[in-house]
Coordinates of C-alpha atoms in Angstrom, one line a residue:
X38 CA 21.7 1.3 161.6
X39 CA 24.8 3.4 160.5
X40 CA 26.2 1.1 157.4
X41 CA 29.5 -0.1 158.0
X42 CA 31.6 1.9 155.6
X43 CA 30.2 4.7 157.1
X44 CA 31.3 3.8 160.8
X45 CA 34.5 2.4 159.4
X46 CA 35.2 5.9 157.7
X47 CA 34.6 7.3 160.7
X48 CA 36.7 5.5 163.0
X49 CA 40.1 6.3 160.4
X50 CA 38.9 9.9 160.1
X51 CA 38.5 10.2 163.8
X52 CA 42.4 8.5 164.4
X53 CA 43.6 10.4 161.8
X54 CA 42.7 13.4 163.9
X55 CA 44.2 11.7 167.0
X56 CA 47.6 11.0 165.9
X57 CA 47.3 14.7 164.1
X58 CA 46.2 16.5 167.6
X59 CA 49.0 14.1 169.6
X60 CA 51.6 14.5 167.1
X61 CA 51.6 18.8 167.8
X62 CA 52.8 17.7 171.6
X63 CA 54.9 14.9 171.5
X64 CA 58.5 14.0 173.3
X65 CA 60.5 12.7 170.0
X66 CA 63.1 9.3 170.7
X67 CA 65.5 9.0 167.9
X68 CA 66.5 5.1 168.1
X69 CA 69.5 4.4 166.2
X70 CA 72.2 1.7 165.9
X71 CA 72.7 -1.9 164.5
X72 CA 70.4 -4.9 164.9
X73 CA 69.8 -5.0 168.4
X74 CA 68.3 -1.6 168.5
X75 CA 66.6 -2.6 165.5
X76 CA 64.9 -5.9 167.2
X77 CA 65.6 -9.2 166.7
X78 CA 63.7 -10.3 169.7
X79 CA 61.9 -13.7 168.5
X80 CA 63.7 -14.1 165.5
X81 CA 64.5 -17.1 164.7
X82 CA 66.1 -19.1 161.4
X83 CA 64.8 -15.3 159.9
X84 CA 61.3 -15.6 161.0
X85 CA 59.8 -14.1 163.8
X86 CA 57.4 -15.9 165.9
X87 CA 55.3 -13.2 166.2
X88 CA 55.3 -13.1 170.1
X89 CA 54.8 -9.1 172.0
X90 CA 55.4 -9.2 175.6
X91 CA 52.9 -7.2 177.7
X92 CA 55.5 -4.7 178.2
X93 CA 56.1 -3.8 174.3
X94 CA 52.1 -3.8 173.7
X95 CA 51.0 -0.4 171.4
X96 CA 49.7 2.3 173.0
X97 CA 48.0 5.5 171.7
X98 CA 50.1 7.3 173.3
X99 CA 52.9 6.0 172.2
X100 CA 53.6 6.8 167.6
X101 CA 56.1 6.1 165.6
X102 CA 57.4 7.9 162.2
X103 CA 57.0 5.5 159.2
X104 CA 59.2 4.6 156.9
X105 CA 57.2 6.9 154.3
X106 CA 57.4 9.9 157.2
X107 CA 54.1 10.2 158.8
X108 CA 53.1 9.2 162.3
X109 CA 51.1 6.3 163.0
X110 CA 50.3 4.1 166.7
X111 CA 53.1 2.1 167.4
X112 CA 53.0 -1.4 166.9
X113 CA 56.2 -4.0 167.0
X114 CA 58.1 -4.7 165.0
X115 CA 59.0 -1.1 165.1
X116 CA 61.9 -1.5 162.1
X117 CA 59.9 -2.8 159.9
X118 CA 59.5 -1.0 156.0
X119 CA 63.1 1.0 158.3
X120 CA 65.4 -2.0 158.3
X121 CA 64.3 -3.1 155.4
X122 CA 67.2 -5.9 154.7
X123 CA 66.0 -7.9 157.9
X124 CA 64.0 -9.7 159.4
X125 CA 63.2 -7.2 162.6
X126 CA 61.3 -8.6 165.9
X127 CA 61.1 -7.1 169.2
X128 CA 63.5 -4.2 169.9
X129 CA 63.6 -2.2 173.1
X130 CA 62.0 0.8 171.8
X131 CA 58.8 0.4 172.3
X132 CA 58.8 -0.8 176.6
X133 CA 61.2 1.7 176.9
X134 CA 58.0 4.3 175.9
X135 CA 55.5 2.0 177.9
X136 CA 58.0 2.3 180.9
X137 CA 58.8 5.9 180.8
X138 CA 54.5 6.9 180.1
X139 CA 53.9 4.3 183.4
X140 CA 56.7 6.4 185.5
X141 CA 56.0 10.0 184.2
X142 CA 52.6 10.9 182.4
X143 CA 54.5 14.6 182.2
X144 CA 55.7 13.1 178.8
X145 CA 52.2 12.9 177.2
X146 CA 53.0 11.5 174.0
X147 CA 55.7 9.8 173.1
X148 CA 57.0 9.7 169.4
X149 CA 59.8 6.9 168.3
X150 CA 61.8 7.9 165.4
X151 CA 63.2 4.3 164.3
X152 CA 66.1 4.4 162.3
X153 CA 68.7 1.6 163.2
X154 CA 70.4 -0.4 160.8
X155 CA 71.1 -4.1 160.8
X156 CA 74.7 -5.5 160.2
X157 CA 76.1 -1.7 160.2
X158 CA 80.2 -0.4 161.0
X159 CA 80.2 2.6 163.2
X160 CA 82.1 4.0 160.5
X161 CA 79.2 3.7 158.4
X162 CA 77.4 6.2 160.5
X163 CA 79.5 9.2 159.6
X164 CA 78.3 12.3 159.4
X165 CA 77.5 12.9 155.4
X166 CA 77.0 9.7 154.8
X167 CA 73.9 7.8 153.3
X168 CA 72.8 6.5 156.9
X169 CA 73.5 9.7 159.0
X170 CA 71.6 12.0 156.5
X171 CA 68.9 9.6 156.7
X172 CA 68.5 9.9 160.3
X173 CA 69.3 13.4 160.3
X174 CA 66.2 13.7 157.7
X175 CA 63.5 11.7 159.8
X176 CA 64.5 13.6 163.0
X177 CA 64.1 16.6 161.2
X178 CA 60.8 15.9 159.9
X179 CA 59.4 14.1 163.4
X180 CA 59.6 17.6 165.0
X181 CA 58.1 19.8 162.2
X182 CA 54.8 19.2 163.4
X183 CA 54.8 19.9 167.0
X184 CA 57.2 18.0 169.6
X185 CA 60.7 18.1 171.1
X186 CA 63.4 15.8 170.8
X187 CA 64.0 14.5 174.2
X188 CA 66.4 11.8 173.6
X189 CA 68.6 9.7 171.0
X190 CA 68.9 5.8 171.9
X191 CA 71.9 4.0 170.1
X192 CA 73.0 0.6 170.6
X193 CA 75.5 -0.4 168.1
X194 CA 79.1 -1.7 168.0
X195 CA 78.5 -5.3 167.3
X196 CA 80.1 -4.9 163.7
X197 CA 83.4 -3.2 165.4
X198 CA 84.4 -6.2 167.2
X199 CA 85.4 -8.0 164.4
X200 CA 89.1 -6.4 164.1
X201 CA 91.1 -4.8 166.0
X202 CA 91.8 -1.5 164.1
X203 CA 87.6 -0.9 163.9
X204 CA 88.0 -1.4 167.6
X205 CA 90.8 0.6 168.7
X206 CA 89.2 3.7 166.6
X207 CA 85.8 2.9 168.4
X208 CA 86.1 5.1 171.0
X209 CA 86.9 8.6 168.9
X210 CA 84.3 7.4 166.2
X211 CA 81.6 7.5 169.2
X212 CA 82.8 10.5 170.6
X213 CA 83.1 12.7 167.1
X214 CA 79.8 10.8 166.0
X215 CA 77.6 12.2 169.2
X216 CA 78.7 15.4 168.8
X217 CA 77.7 15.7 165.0
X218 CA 74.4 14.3 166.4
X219 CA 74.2 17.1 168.8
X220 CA 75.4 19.9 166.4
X221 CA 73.5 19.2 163.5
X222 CA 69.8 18.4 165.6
X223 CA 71.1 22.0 167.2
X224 CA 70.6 20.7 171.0
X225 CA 74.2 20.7 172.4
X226 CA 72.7 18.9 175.7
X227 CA 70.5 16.2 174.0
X228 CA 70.5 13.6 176.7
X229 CA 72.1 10.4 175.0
X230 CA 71.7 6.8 176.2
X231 CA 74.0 4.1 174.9
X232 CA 74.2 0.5 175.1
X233 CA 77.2 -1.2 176.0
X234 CA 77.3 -4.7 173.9
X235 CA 76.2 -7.8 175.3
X236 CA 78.2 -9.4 173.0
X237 CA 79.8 -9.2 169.3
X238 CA 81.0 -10.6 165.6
X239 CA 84.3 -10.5 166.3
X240 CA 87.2 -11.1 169.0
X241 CA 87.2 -7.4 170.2
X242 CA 83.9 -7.2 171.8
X243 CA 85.7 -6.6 175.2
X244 CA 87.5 -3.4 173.7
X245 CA 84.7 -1.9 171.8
X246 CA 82.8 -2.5 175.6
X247 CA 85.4 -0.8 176.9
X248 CA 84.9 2.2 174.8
X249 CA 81.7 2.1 175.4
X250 CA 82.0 2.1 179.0
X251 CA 84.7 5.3 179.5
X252 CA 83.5 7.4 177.1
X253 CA 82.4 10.5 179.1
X254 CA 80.5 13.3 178.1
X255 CA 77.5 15.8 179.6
X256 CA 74.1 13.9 179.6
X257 CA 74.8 10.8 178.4
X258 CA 74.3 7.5 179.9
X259 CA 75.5 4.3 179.7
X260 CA 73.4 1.0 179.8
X261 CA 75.2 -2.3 180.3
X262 CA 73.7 -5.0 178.6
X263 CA 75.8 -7.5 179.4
X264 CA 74.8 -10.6 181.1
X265 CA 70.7 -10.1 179.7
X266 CA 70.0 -13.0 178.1
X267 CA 71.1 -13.9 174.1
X268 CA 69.3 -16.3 171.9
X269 CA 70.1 -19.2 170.8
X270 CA 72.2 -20.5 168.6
X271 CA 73.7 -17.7 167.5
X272 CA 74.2 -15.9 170.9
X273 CA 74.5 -12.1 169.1
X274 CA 70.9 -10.8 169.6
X275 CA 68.9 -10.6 172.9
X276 CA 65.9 -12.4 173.4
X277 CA 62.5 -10.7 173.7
X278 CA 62.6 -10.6 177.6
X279 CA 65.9 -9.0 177.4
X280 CA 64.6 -6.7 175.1
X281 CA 61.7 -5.5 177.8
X282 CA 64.7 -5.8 179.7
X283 CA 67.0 -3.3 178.4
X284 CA 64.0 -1.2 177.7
X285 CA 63.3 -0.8 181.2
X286 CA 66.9 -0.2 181.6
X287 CA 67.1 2.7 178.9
X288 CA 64.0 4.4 180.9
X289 CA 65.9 4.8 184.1
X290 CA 69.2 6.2 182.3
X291 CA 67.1 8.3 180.6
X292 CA 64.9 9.7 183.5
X293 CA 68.5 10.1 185.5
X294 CA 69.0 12.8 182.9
X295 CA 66.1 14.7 183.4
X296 CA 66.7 14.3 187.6
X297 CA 70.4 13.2 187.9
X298 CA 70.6 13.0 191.7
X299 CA 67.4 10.5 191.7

């Protein structure tokens, strides 16, 4: 009989290797944003109930980049040791990977990059600042050990309804901040997906939406999440089926990219 610590060597050393081997060939996700990108699917009175839909379920094909830079299997709550000031549940992130592996299997490995931001102004997302060179630093070190950054998920915008001069400079913030993302990852093209809100801190969600919903630029996408279903009682973050929801959601938009008459 092989003693235990032996065999339990074994199986780390051999998943080591795994996520090593996968992590050479990997499509990269950058998932950015505020606290529904971050995941506050099952939170509740800041605890979550510990609850992972089928659809949100790990994968070995699916890794994420921890919060002390390596890759590791996947596993909900993807934010957490990221957002580190919150209590993070279910996000999107990880049945948008389950969906797009189910549709195409051309994407092998899939590696999320988490690096949303609870509570956070888009303003506090300029480029130079503490939270963009943080982002820029984990994408930067997802790819240098094989892999290609296919997309960049952001939901965010919740913090800009709350007045009205955050919400009427929404729309150029967005615009100037994609295109730093594209220049400074060097990929002018980098197919974007955005969420527009289902709903908001302030009285200007409708505006920031509406931002959101005309800003216009090559390969990127728009996902409405309006109308998927917020929990209760504060009616700000979605739920965890919404979550697998919008997930789903972010896959097609995404997959439009890579086949836009589909």
């Amino acid at each position: 009989m092989i003693p235990f610590f032996i065999s339990y060597t074994y199986l780390i050393l051999s998943t080591t290797v795994h996520i090593a081997n996968a992590a050479a060939n990997k499509s990269i996700f950058i998932l950015s944003g505020q606290s529904n990108m971050s995941g506050r699917g099952g939170v509740v009175n800041l605890n979550w109930d510990g609850y992972i839909p089928p659809e949100s379920s790990s994968n070995p094909s699916i890794l994420r980049l921890n919060a002390k830079l390596s890759w590791e299997v996947a596993a909900e709550p993807l934010h957490r040791n990221i957002d580190v000031a919150k209590v993070c549940g279910v996000g999107p992130g990880m049945a948008f990977a389950n969906s797009l592996l189910k549709k195409d299997l051309r994407f092998g490995v899939v590696g999320l990059v988490p690096c949303a931001i609870g509570g956070t102004n888009i303003s506090e997302w300029v480029r130079g600042g503490g939270l963009y060179n943080r982002m820029m630093r984990r994408a930067k070190v997802a790819v240098r050990g094989g892999g290609v950054i296919r997309g960049f998920l952001w939901y965010q915008g919740e913090s800009d309804t709350v007045n009205v001069e955050d919400a009427e400079a929404y729309k150029s913030r967005l615009h100037r901040f994609f295109g730093d993302v594209r220049t400074d990852l060097h990929l002018p093209l980098l197919p974007i997906i955005q969420v527009a809100l289902a709903s908001g801190s302030g009285p200007y969600t409708d505006m920031v939406r509406e931002a959101q919903l005309r800003t216009k630029l090559v390969n990127l996408r728009t996902v409405d999440a309006k109308g998927l279903s917020l929990q209760e009682p504060e009616m700000l973050h979605l739920t965890t089926p919404a979550q697998v929801s919008l997930g789903k959601m972010l896959t097609n938009a995404f997959l439009q990219t890579c086949h836009p008459h589909s």
